[in-house]
Coordinates of C-alpha atoms in Angstrom, one line a residue:
M15 CA -0.3 0.0 0.0
N16 CA 2.7 2.3 1.2
R17 CA 4.7 1.6 -2.0
N18 CA 1.7 2.4 -4.2
I19 CA 1.2 5.8 -2.4
S20 CA 4.9 6.3 -3.1
Y21 CA 4.3 5.7 -6.9
S22 CA 1.5 7.9 -6.9
S23 CA 3.5 10.7 -5.2
L24 CA 6.2 10.5 -7.8
L25 CA 3.7 10.4 -10.6
E26 CA 2.0 13.2 -9.2
K27 CA 5.1 15.3 -8.8
A28 CA 6.0 14.5 -12.4
I29 CA 2.5 15.9 -13.6
I30 CA 3.1 19.1 -11.6
I31 CA 6.5 19.4 -13.1
L32 CA 5.2 19.0 -16.7
L33 CA 2.3 21.2 -16.0
I34 CA 4.6 24.1 -15.0
I35 CA 7.1 23.3 -17.9
A36 CA 4.3 23.5 -20.5
F37 CA 3.0 26.8 -19.3
L38 CA 6.5 28.1 -19.4
L39 CA 7.5 26.7 -22.6
F40 CA 4.3 27.5 -24.6
I41 CA 3.1 30.8 -23.0
L42 CA 5.9 32.6 -21.2
Y43 CA 8.7 31.5 -23.7
P44 CA 6.8 32.7 -26.9
I45 CA 5.9 36.2 -25.2
A46 CA 9.3 36.7 -24.2
G47 CA 10.7 35.4 -27.4
L48 CA 8.5 38.1 -29.2
F49 CA 9.5 40.9 -27.1
V50 CA 13.3 40.0 -27.6
R51 CA 12.6 39.9 -31.5
S52 CA 11.1 43.3 -31.2
L53 CA 14.3 44.7 -29.7
T54 CA 16.6 43.3 -32.4
E55 CA 17.8 44.9 -35.5
G56 CA 20.5 42.9 -37.6
G57 CA 21.3 40.6 -34.8
Q58 CA 22.1 43.7 -32.4
W59 CA 20.1 45.3 -29.7
S60 CA 18.1 48.2 -31.0
L61 CA 15.1 50.3 -30.4
F62 CA 14.7 51.1 -34.3
Y63 CA 11.6 49.3 -34.7
Y64 CA 9.9 51.2 -31.6
K65 CA 11.2 54.4 -32.8
D66 CA 9.7 53.6 -36.1
L67 CA 6.3 53.3 -34.6
F68 CA 6.2 57.0 -33.6
K69 CA 6.3 58.3 -37.2
E70 CA 3.2 60.2 -38.1
E71 CA 1.7 57.6 -40.2
N72 CA 2.0 55.0 -37.3
I73 CA 0.7 57.7 -34.8
E74 CA -2.4 58.0 -36.9
L75 CA -2.8 54.4 -36.8
I76 CA -2.7 54.4 -32.8
R77 CA -5.3 57.3 -33.1
N78 CA -7.4 55.4 -35.4
S79 CA -7.4 52.1 -33.1
V80 CA -8.2 53.9 -30.0
F81 CA -11.0 55.8 -31.5
V82 CA -12.7 52.5 -32.9
A83 CA -12.0 50.6 -30.1
S84 CA -13.4 53.1 -27.6
L85 CA -16.5 54.1 -29.8
S86 CA -17.5 50.3 -30.3
S87 CA -16.9 49.3 -26.5
I88 CA -19.2 52.3 -25.5
C89 CA -21.9 51.5 -28.0
A90 CA -21.7 47.7 -27.2
T91 CA -21.9 48.4 -23.5
I92 CA -24.9 50.8 -23.6
L93 CA -26.7 48.6 -26.0
A94 CA -25.8 45.5 -23.9
L95 CA -27.0 47.5 -20.7
C96 CA -30.5 47.9 -22.1
I97 CA -30.9 44.2 -23.1
G98 CA -29.8 43.4 -19.7
L99 CA -32.2 45.6 -17.8
Y100 CA -35.0 44.6 -20.1
A101 CA -34.3 40.7 -19.9
H102 CA -33.7 41.0 -16.0
F103 CA -36.8 42.8 -14.9
K104 CA -39.1 41.1 -17.5
G105 CA -38.3 37.7 -15.8
G106 CA -39.6 34.4 -16.4
R107 CA -40.0 33.0 -19.8
I108 CA -39.0 36.3 -21.5
R109 CA -35.5 36.4 -19.5
D110 CA -34.9 32.7 -20.3
L111 CA -35.8 33.2 -24.0
I112 CA -33.4 36.4 -24.3
Y113 CA -30.7 34.4 -22.4
R114 CA -30.7 31.4 -24.8
G115 CA -30.9 33.8 -27.7
L116 CA -27.9 35.6 -26.5
M117 CA -26.0 32.1 -26.1
I118 CA -26.9 31.0 -29.7
S119 CA -25.7 34.3 -31.0
M120 CA -22.4 33.8 -29.3
I121 CA -21.5 30.6 -31.2
S122 CA -21.8 32.2 -34.4
P123 CA -18.5 31.8 -36.5
P124 CA -16.4 34.9 -37.4
F125 CA -17.5 37.1 -40.4
I126 CA -21.3 36.4 -40.1
S127 CA -22.1 40.2 -39.7
S128 CA -19.6 41.2 -42.3
I129 CA -21.4 38.9 -44.8
G130 CA -24.6 40.4 -43.6
L131 CA -23.7 43.9 -44.0
L132 CA -22.0 43.8 -47.6
T133 CA -24.6 41.3 -48.9
L134 CA -27.5 43.3 -47.8
F135 CA -26.3 46.9 -47.5
G136 CA -23.4 47.1 -49.9
R137 CA -23.1 48.8 -53.2
R138 CA -25.2 46.1 -54.8
G139 CA -26.9 44.9 -51.4
L140 CA -30.0 43.0 -51.6
I141 CA -31.8 45.6 -49.5
S142 CA -29.9 48.7 -50.2
Y143 CA -29.6 48.4 -54.0
G144 CA -32.3 45.6 -54.7
L145 CA -35.2 47.0 -52.7
L146 CA -34.3 50.7 -52.0
G147 CA -32.4 51.6 -55.3
L148 CA -29.7 53.2 -53.1
T149 CA -25.8 52.7 -53.6
L150 CA -24.3 52.6 -50.1
N151 CA -20.8 52.6 -49.0
P152 CA -20.3 50.2 -45.9
Y153 CA -16.5 50.4 -45.8
G154 CA -14.8 52.7 -43.2
W155 CA -14.5 53.4 -39.6
H156 CA -18.2 53.3 -39.3
G157 CA -18.4 49.9 -40.5
I158 CA -16.0 48.7 -38.2
V159 CA -17.8 50.3 -35.2
L160 CA -21.1 48.8 -36.3
L161 CA -19.8 45.2 -36.7
Q162 CA -17.8 45.4 -33.4
S163 CA -20.6 46.8 -31.5
L164 CA -23.0 43.9 -32.6
G165 CA -20.4 41.3 -32.2
G166 CA -19.8 42.7 -28.5
I167 CA -23.6 42.4 -27.5
P168 CA -24.1 39.0 -26.8
L169 CA -21.5 38.4 -24.2
S170 CA -21.7 41.9 -22.6
A171 CA -25.4 41.5 -22.1
M172 CA -24.7 38.1 -20.6
F173 CA -22.4 39.8 -18.0
M174 CA -25.0 42.8 -17.6
M175 CA -27.6 40.1 -16.3
A176 CA -25.2 38.4 -14.2
G177 CA -24.5 41.6 -12.6
L178 CA -28.1 42.3 -12.1
N179 CA -28.7 38.9 -10.5
Q180 CA -26.0 40.0 -7.9
I181 CA -27.4 43.2 -7.0
D182 CA -28.7 43.0 -3.3
S183 CA -32.5 43.0 -3.8
R184 CA -32.9 44.6 -0.4
L185 CA -32.0 47.8 -1.4
I186 CA -34.5 48.1 -4.4
L187 CA -37.2 47.0 -1.8
A188 CA -35.9 49.7 0.8
S189 CA -36.0 52.3 -2.2
R190 CA -39.5 51.3 -2.8
D191 CA -40.7 51.4 0.9
L192 CA -39.2 54.9 1.2
G193 CA -41.5 56.1 -1.6
A194 CA -39.0 56.4 -4.7
N195 CA -40.5 56.1 -8.0
P196 CA -39.4 53.6 -10.6
W197 CA -36.9 56.2 -12.3
Q198 CA -35.4 57.2 -8.8
T199 CA -34.7 53.6 -7.7
L200 CA -33.0 53.1 -11.4
K201 CA -31.0 56.1 -11.1
N202 CA -29.9 55.9 -7.4
V203 CA -30.0 52.4 -6.7
I204 CA -29.7 49.9 -9.4
L205 CA -27.5 51.7 -11.9
P206 CA -24.7 52.6 -9.1
S207 CA -24.8 48.9 -7.9
L208 CA -24.0 47.9 -11.5
I209 CA -21.3 50.3 -12.1
P210 CA -18.6 47.6 -11.5
T211 CA -20.1 45.3 -14.3
I212 CA -20.5 48.0 -16.6
L213 CA -16.9 49.1 -16.3
S214 CA -15.7 45.5 -16.3
V215 CA -17.8 45.0 -19.8
L216 CA -16.4 48.3 -21.0
F217 CA -12.7 47.3 -20.5
L218 CA -13.2 43.7 -21.8
R219 CA -14.8 45.2 -24.7
F220 CA -11.9 47.5 -25.3
T221 CA -9.3 44.8 -25.1
M222 CA -11.0 42.6 -27.4
N223 CA -11.7 45.5 -30.2
I224 CA -8.4 47.2 -30.0
S225 CA -6.7 43.6 -31.0
D226 CA -9.1 42.9 -33.8
F227 CA -7.7 43.0 -37.2
T228 CA -10.2 40.8 -39.1
T229 CA -12.9 43.1 -39.1
P230 CA -11.0 46.2 -40.4
V231 CA -9.3 44.3 -43.0
I232 CA -12.5 43.2 -44.4
I233 CA -14.8 46.0 -43.7
G234 CA -12.1 49.1 -42.8
G235 CA -11.4 50.2 -46.6
R236 CA -8.7 52.8 -46.5
F237 CA -9.3 53.0 -42.6
N238 CA -6.3 51.5 -41.1
V239 CA -5.7 50.5 -37.3
L240 CA -2.6 49.0 -35.6
A241 CA -3.6 45.5 -35.5
T242 CA -4.4 45.6 -39.2
E243 CA -0.9 47.1 -40.1
A244 CA 0.9 44.3 -37.9
Y245 CA -1.0 41.6 -39.9
L246 CA -0.1 43.5 -43.4
R247 CA 3.7 43.5 -41.9
V248 CA 3.8 39.8 -41.6
Y249 CA 1.9 39.0 -44.8
A250 CA 3.0 41.8 -47.2
Q251 CA 6.3 42.7 -46.1
A252 CA 7.4 39.6 -44.1
N253 CA 8.8 42.1 -41.6
L254 CA 8.6 40.1 -38.4
N255 CA 10.6 42.4 -36.3
G256 CA 8.5 45.5 -37.2
A257 CA 5.2 43.5 -36.5
A258 CA 6.6 42.1 -33.3
A259 CA 7.1 45.8 -32.0
M260 CA 3.5 46.8 -33.5
T261 CA 1.8 43.9 -31.8
A262 CA 3.9 44.6 -28.5
L263 CA 2.5 48.1 -28.6
L264 CA -1.2 46.6 -28.4
L265 CA 0.0 44.8 -25.0
P266 CA 0.0 47.8 -22.6
P267 CA -3.5 49.0 -23.2
A268 CA -4.9 45.3 -23.0
L269 CA -3.2 44.7 -20.0
V270 CA -4.3 48.0 -18.3
A271 CA -7.9 47.2 -19.5
F272 CA -7.7 43.8 -18.1
Y273 CA -6.4 45.2 -14.7
F274 CA -9.6 47.5 -14.5
Y275 CA -11.9 44.5 -15.7
N276 CA -10.7 42.4 -13.0
N277 CA -10.7 45.0 -10.3
N278 CA -14.2 45.9 -11.0
L279 CA -15.1 42.2 -11.3
Q280 CA -13.8 41.5 -7.6
K281 CA -15.9 44.5 -6.4
T282 CA -19.0 42.8 -8.1
N283 CA -18.3 39.6 -6.2
T284 CA -17.5 41.3 -3.1
L285 CA -20.8 43.0 -3.2
S286 CA -22.5 40.0 -4.2
D287 CA -21.2 38.0 -1.1
R288 CA -23.7 40.1 1.1
S289 CA -26.5 40.2 -1.1
K290 CA -29.9 38.6 -0.9
V291 CA -31.4 38.0 -4.1
L292 CA -35.0 37.8 -4.8
D293 CA -37.1 36.7 -7.9
V294 CA -38.4 39.4 -10.0
E295 CA -42.0 38.5 -9.4
T296 CA -41.3 38.7 -5.6
L297 CA -39.4 42.1 -5.9
N298 CA -42.3 43.5 -7.8
Y299 CA -40.1 46.5 -9.5
K300 CA -40.7 47.5 -13.2
L301 CA -38.6 49.6 -15.1
P302 CA -39.8 53.2 -16.1
R303 CA -42.1 53.2 -18.9
L304 CA -39.7 55.1 -21.2
V305 CA -36.6 52.9 -20.3
N306 CA -38.9 49.7 -20.6
F307 CA -40.0 51.2 -24.0
I308 CA -36.5 52.0 -25.1
S309 CA -34.8 48.9 -23.9
G310 CA -37.4 46.6 -25.3
T311 CA -37.1 48.2 -28.8
I312 CA -33.3 47.7 -28.5
T313 CA -33.7 43.9 -27.7
L314 CA -36.1 43.4 -30.2
V315 CA -34.4 45.1 -33.2
F316 CA -31.1 43.2 -31.8
F317 CA -32.6 39.7 -32.1
I318 CA -34.4 40.8 -35.6
I319 CA -30.8 41.7 -36.8
M320 CA -29.6 38.4 -35.5
V321 CA -32.5 36.5 -37.2
V322 CA -31.9 38.2 -40.8
Q323 CA -28.1 37.6 -40.2
Y324 CA -28.7 33.9 -40.0
G325 CA -31.3 33.8 -42.7
N326 CA -28.9 35.7 -45.0
I327 CA -26.3 33.0 -44.4
F328 CA -28.6 30.5 -45.5
I329 CA -29.7 32.3 -48.6
Q330 CA -26.3 33.2 -49.6
A331 CA -25.3 29.4 -49.4
I332 CA -27.8 28.7 -51.9
S333 CA -27.9 31.6 -54.2
R334 CA -25.9 34.0 -56.2
N335 CA -26.3 37.9 -56.4
V336 CA -26.5 38.7 -59.9
S337 CA -27.1 42.7 -60.4
G338 CA -28.9 42.8 -57.1
K339 CA -31.1 39.9 -58.0
L340 CA -30.9 36.4 -56.3
V341 CA -30.3 33.2 -58.7
F342 CA -30.6 30.1 -56.8
T343 CA -27.8 27.7 -57.1
T344 CA -26.1 24.5 -55.5
D345 CA -22.6 25.4 -56.9
H346 CA -21.5 26.6 -53.6
L347 CA -22.5 23.5 -51.7
H348 CA -20.7 21.3 -54.5
F349 CA -17.5 23.4 -54.2
F350 CA -17.4 23.2 -50.4
Q351 CA -18.0 19.4 -50.6
D352 CA -15.1 19.0 -53.4
R353 CA -12.4 21.6 -51.9
H354 CA -13.2 22.3 -48.2
L355 CA -14.7 19.3 -46.6
D356 CA -11.2 18.1 -45.5
A357 CA -10.5 21.4 -43.9
L358 CA -13.9 21.0 -42.0
L359 CA -12.6 17.6 -40.7
R360 CA -9.2 18.9 -39.8
T361 CA -11.0 21.7 -37.9
I362 CA -13.1 19.5 -35.8
H363 CA -10.2 17.4 -35.0
M364 CA -8.1 20.3 -34.1
A365 CA -10.9 21.7 -31.7
L366 CA -11.7 18.6 -30.1
I367 CA -8.2 18.0 -28.9
A368 CA -7.4 21.6 -28.1
A369 CA -10.5 21.9 -26.0
L370 CA -9.8 18.6 -24.2
L371 CA -6.3 19.5 -23.2
S372 CA -7.3 23.0 -22.3
T373 CA -9.9 22.0 -20.0
L374 CA -7.8 19.3 -18.5
F375 CA -4.8 21.9 -18.0
G376 CA -7.1 24.4 -16.7
V377 CA -9.0 22.3 -14.1
M378 CA -5.6 20.8 -13.0
L379 CA -3.9 24.2 -12.5
S380 CA -6.9 25.4 -10.5
Y381 CA -6.8 22.2 -8.4
Y382 CA -3.1 22.8 -7.2
N383 CA -3.5 26.5 -6.8
R384 CA -7.0 26.6 -4.9
M385 CA -7.2 23.3 -3.4
R386 CA -3.6 22.2 -2.8
R387 CA -2.1 25.7 -2.4
I388 CA 1.2 24.6 -4.0
P389 CA 3.9 27.1 -3.8
G390 CA 4.3 28.9 -7.3
M391 CA 1.0 27.9 -8.6
K392 CA -0.5 31.2 -8.3
S393 CA 2.2 32.5 -10.7
I394 CA 1.6 29.9 -13.1
E395 CA -2.2 30.8 -12.9
F396 CA -1.4 34.1 -13.9
I397 CA 0.8 33.1 -16.5
G398 CA -2.2 30.9 -17.9
S399 CA -4.4 34.0 -18.2
L400 CA -1.9 36.0 -20.3
P401 CA -3.1 34.4 -23.8
Y402 CA -6.6 35.4 -23.0
I403 CA -5.6 38.9 -22.0
I404 CA -3.0 39.5 -25.0
P405 CA -4.3 40.3 -28.3
G406 CA -4.7 37.1 -30.3
I407 CA -2.3 38.5 -33.2
F408 CA 0.2 38.9 -30.7
F409 CA 0.1 35.1 -29.4
G410 CA -0.1 33.9 -32.9
L411 CA 3.0 36.2 -33.8
A412 CA 4.8 34.9 -30.9
Y413 CA 4.5 31.2 -32.0
I414 CA 6.1 32.2 -35.4
V415 CA 9.1 33.8 -33.8
V416 CA 10.0 31.2 -31.3
F417 CA 8.7 27.8 -33.0
H418 CA 9.8 28.5 -36.5
N419 CA 13.4 27.4 -35.7
G420 CA 15.3 25.6 -32.9
P421 CA 14.8 22.6 -31.0
I422 CA 11.0 23.0 -31.1
K423 CA 10.0 23.5 -34.7
M424 CA 6.3 23.4 -35.5
T425 CA 5.4 25.9 -38.0
G426 CA 3.3 24.5 -40.7
T427 CA 2.0 21.7 -38.9
L428 CA -1.5 20.8 -37.1
I429 CA 0.4 20.6 -33.8
I430 CA 1.1 24.3 -33.7
L431 CA -2.5 25.0 -34.2
I432 CA -3.6 22.6 -31.4
V433 CA -1.0 23.8 -28.9
N434 CA -1.8 27.3 -29.6
C435 CA -5.7 26.8 -29.4
T436 CA -4.9 24.8 -26.0
F437 CA -3.2 27.5 -24.2
R438 CA -5.1 30.3 -25.7
H439 CA -8.3 28.9 -24.1
V440 CA -6.8 27.3 -21.0
S441 CA -8.1 30.2 -18.8
V442 CA -11.7 29.1 -19.7
G443 CA -11.4 25.9 -17.9
N444 CA -9.3 27.7 -15.0
K445 CA -11.8 30.2 -14.1
A446 CA -14.7 27.7 -14.4
A447 CA -12.8 25.3 -11.9
N448 CA -12.0 28.2 -9.7
A449 CA -15.7 29.0 -9.3
A450 CA -16.4 25.4 -8.8
F451 CA -13.7 24.7 -6.0
E452 CA -15.5 27.5 -3.9
N453 CA -18.4 25.1 -3.4
I454 CA -16.3 22.0 -2.7
D455 CA -15.4 21.3 1.0
K456 CA -11.9 20.3 1.5
K457 CA -12.7 18.0 4.4
L458 CA -13.8 15.6 1.6
E459 CA -10.4 15.2 0.2
W460 CA -8.9 14.9 3.8
A461 CA -11.4 12.3 4.4
S462 CA -10.1 10.2 1.3
Y463 CA -6.5 10.6 2.6
D464 CA -7.6 9.2 5.9
L465 CA -9.2 6.2 4.3
G466 CA -5.8 5.4 2.6
A467 CA -6.2 7.2 -0.8
S468 CA -3.1 8.9 -2.2
K469 CA -3.5 12.6 -3.2
L470 CA -3.7 11.5 -7.0
Q471 CA -6.1 8.9 -6.3
S472 CA -8.1 11.4 -4.5
L473 CA -8.0 13.8 -7.6
V474 CA -8.9 11.2 -10.0
T475 CA -11.7 9.3 -7.9
L476 CA -13.3 12.1 -6.1
I477 CA -12.7 15.5 -7.5
F478 CA -12.8 14.9 -11.2
P479 CA -16.3 13.1 -10.8
M480 CA -17.4 16.3 -8.8
L481 CA -16.5 18.4 -11.7
R482 CA -18.1 16.7 -14.3
P483 CA -20.5 19.7 -15.2
T484 CA -17.4 22.2 -15.0
F485 CA -15.5 19.9 -17.2
L486 CA -18.4 19.6 -19.8
T487 CA -19.0 23.4 -19.8
S488 CA -15.5 24.3 -20.3
F489 CA -15.1 21.7 -22.8
I490 CA -17.8 23.3 -24.9
N491 CA -16.9 26.8 -24.5
A492 CA -13.4 25.9 -25.5
F493 CA -14.6 23.8 -28.4
T494 CA -16.7 26.5 -29.7
A495 CA -14.0 29.2 -29.3
C496 CA -11.5 26.8 -31.1
M497 CA -13.8 26.1 -34.1
T498 CA -14.6 29.8 -34.8
T499 CA -11.1 31.5 -33.6
V500 CA -9.2 33.4 -36.6
G501 CA -6.7 36.1 -35.0
P502 CA -3.8 33.8 -33.8
L503 CA -4.4 31.0 -36.2
M504 CA -4.4 33.4 -39.3
L505 CA -0.5 33.5 -38.9
L506 CA 0.0 29.8 -38.2
V507 CA -1.8 28.0 -40.7
S508 CA 0.0 26.6 -43.7
P509 CA -1.7 25.5 -47.2
K510 CA -1.5 21.9 -46.4
N511 CA -3.2 22.6 -42.7
L512 CA -5.8 24.9 -43.6
I513 CA -8.9 25.5 -41.2
I514 CA -12.3 26.6 -42.0
S515 CA -12.4 30.1 -40.1
V516 CA -9.1 31.1 -41.9
L517 CA -10.7 29.8 -45.2
M518 CA -13.8 31.8 -44.5
F519 CA -11.7 35.0 -43.9
S520 CA -10.0 34.4 -47.4
E521 CA -13.4 34.1 -49.2
V522 CA -15.0 37.0 -47.5
S523 CA -11.9 39.2 -48.1
N524 CA -12.0 38.1 -51.9
G525 CA -15.8 38.7 -52.1
R526 CA -16.9 35.1 -52.6
Y527 CA -19.8 35.3 -50.1
G528 CA -21.6 32.4 -51.2
Q529 CA -18.7 30.0 -50.6
A530 CA -18.0 31.8 -47.0
A531 CA -21.8 31.4 -46.1
V532 CA -21.6 27.6 -46.8
M533 CA -18.5 27.5 -44.6
G534 CA -20.2 29.7 -41.9
L535 CA -23.3 27.6 -42.1
S536 CA -21.2 24.2 -41.6
L537 CA -19.7 26.1 -38.5
I538 CA -23.2 27.0 -37.2
L539 CA -24.7 23.7 -37.4
I540 CA -21.7 21.9 -35.8
T541 CA -21.2 24.4 -32.8
F542 CA -24.9 24.6 -32.3
T543 CA -25.3 20.6 -32.3
V544 CA -22.5 20.3 -29.9
N545 CA -24.1 22.9 -27.2
L546 CA -27.4 21.4 -27.6
I547 CA -25.8 17.8 -26.8
A548 CA -24.0 19.4 -23.8
M549 CA -27.3 21.0 -22.6
A550 CA -29.1 17.7 -22.9
L551 CA -26.0 16.1 -20.7
M552 CA -25.9 18.8 -18.3
T553 CA -29.9 18.4 -17.6
R554 CA -29.4 14.8 -17.3
E555 CA -26.7 15.3 -14.7
K556 CA -28.7 17.8 -12.7
R557 CA -31.8 15.1 -12.7
I558 CA -29.6 12.5 -11.4
T559 CA -28.0 14.6 -8.8
R560 CA -31.3 15.6 -7.5

């Protein structure tokens, strides 16, 4: 028995060491390597590329990036706040329906909104030109802001709903008992209590928008931003050093925004620890009529846009636009089956492996940090969160720099895509496990030790079974993200290892919207089916638990 425990102890130590090495090798090492690359010129240490960033044309890129990221973040936050307020205080089936609608819209593949805007409201759009006879120009900063704002609403609205759930309901009851009308309660109680959540959403959106290069490339026209220029320096100029410096410049605002996001999120959690939440029906509070009307209208318009967007993808997949008129065809479907079916299967293969590994690594990291309190694991957990914080193009470029040559050469292989996706999304499983471990009594693990189980046996036979819902949720989230991600993988794919999201970007950029629509439709069907299976399994798990 003691010999078995000693073997388990040695095995667990080996697992911990390998876990630490993996995070240092595949996260910290590439990030450090990219910074080193940005500080060299001709094999010598130099600030040449950073000095180059502050030329007038690059200063304009920085201004453009901050402008569109700020404006789209503010718009998405305001619209999400309206949807969150309407859903929360309507309660019941309406709230559940809105929440599910937001979840469905979150699993959309990239560029769905771009295809919708260009095919419906472009220069030869079905609505703008075909129905209204107008020739509109969707390209420019306004197109970027529109698409980034729409794309940020689902996740932001879900954050708002979560923040509203955490407000101490007794404050609202006290306000009503003291004679405050609905508007005064909203202004003096609800919105001030929601400020940490609002700021968290705002900073999170800014972090994601400033590092977005695919939307500006497709819809920006002549309006360029910093992330787009970094992408072009890699592809058009093969200037890795200049691109490294440019993407490094995206890192400070992302870190600052994430700091404020995390700080305000902690304030929200602190407030919710002392809260007493009541059902909306019990609370008996209704939004002011004008606010209810505006927020309800915004919610309705948003979901109409989503329905039109999904319907348009289906129509584009089975038709051609000839001079503003639809001509139905199955050419796009046949082309996809002949040319891109292998890329879809490769994407599924990559996403399954990466989602499984990222979930496992994230849960184990959380276990050794939160439950076992192993020294140094808190620092490793912070390192694990870096890929989620930093811009995707930064993380992808970092892998090109350090894994192109040397002892670990992975560029041009499917392995580099799997590894990048694994550590890009490892924070998803880690954060979910952190929340789950808050509800697990450590005495259960101590009891297993008293019964003779080793620490590794306790992890496998006790902790893992208790975390089945967390495993499933994290796996689905990571799988969906891996299926639809573009940013870092755009720089890592090779002609023999193409994936669907990158092919979709290429088709949209070249104006082949029908073929892109078929790809988008395939991603929607796969991710939606997997999410439905996950929901059914979680429902079954809850019934068994009861």
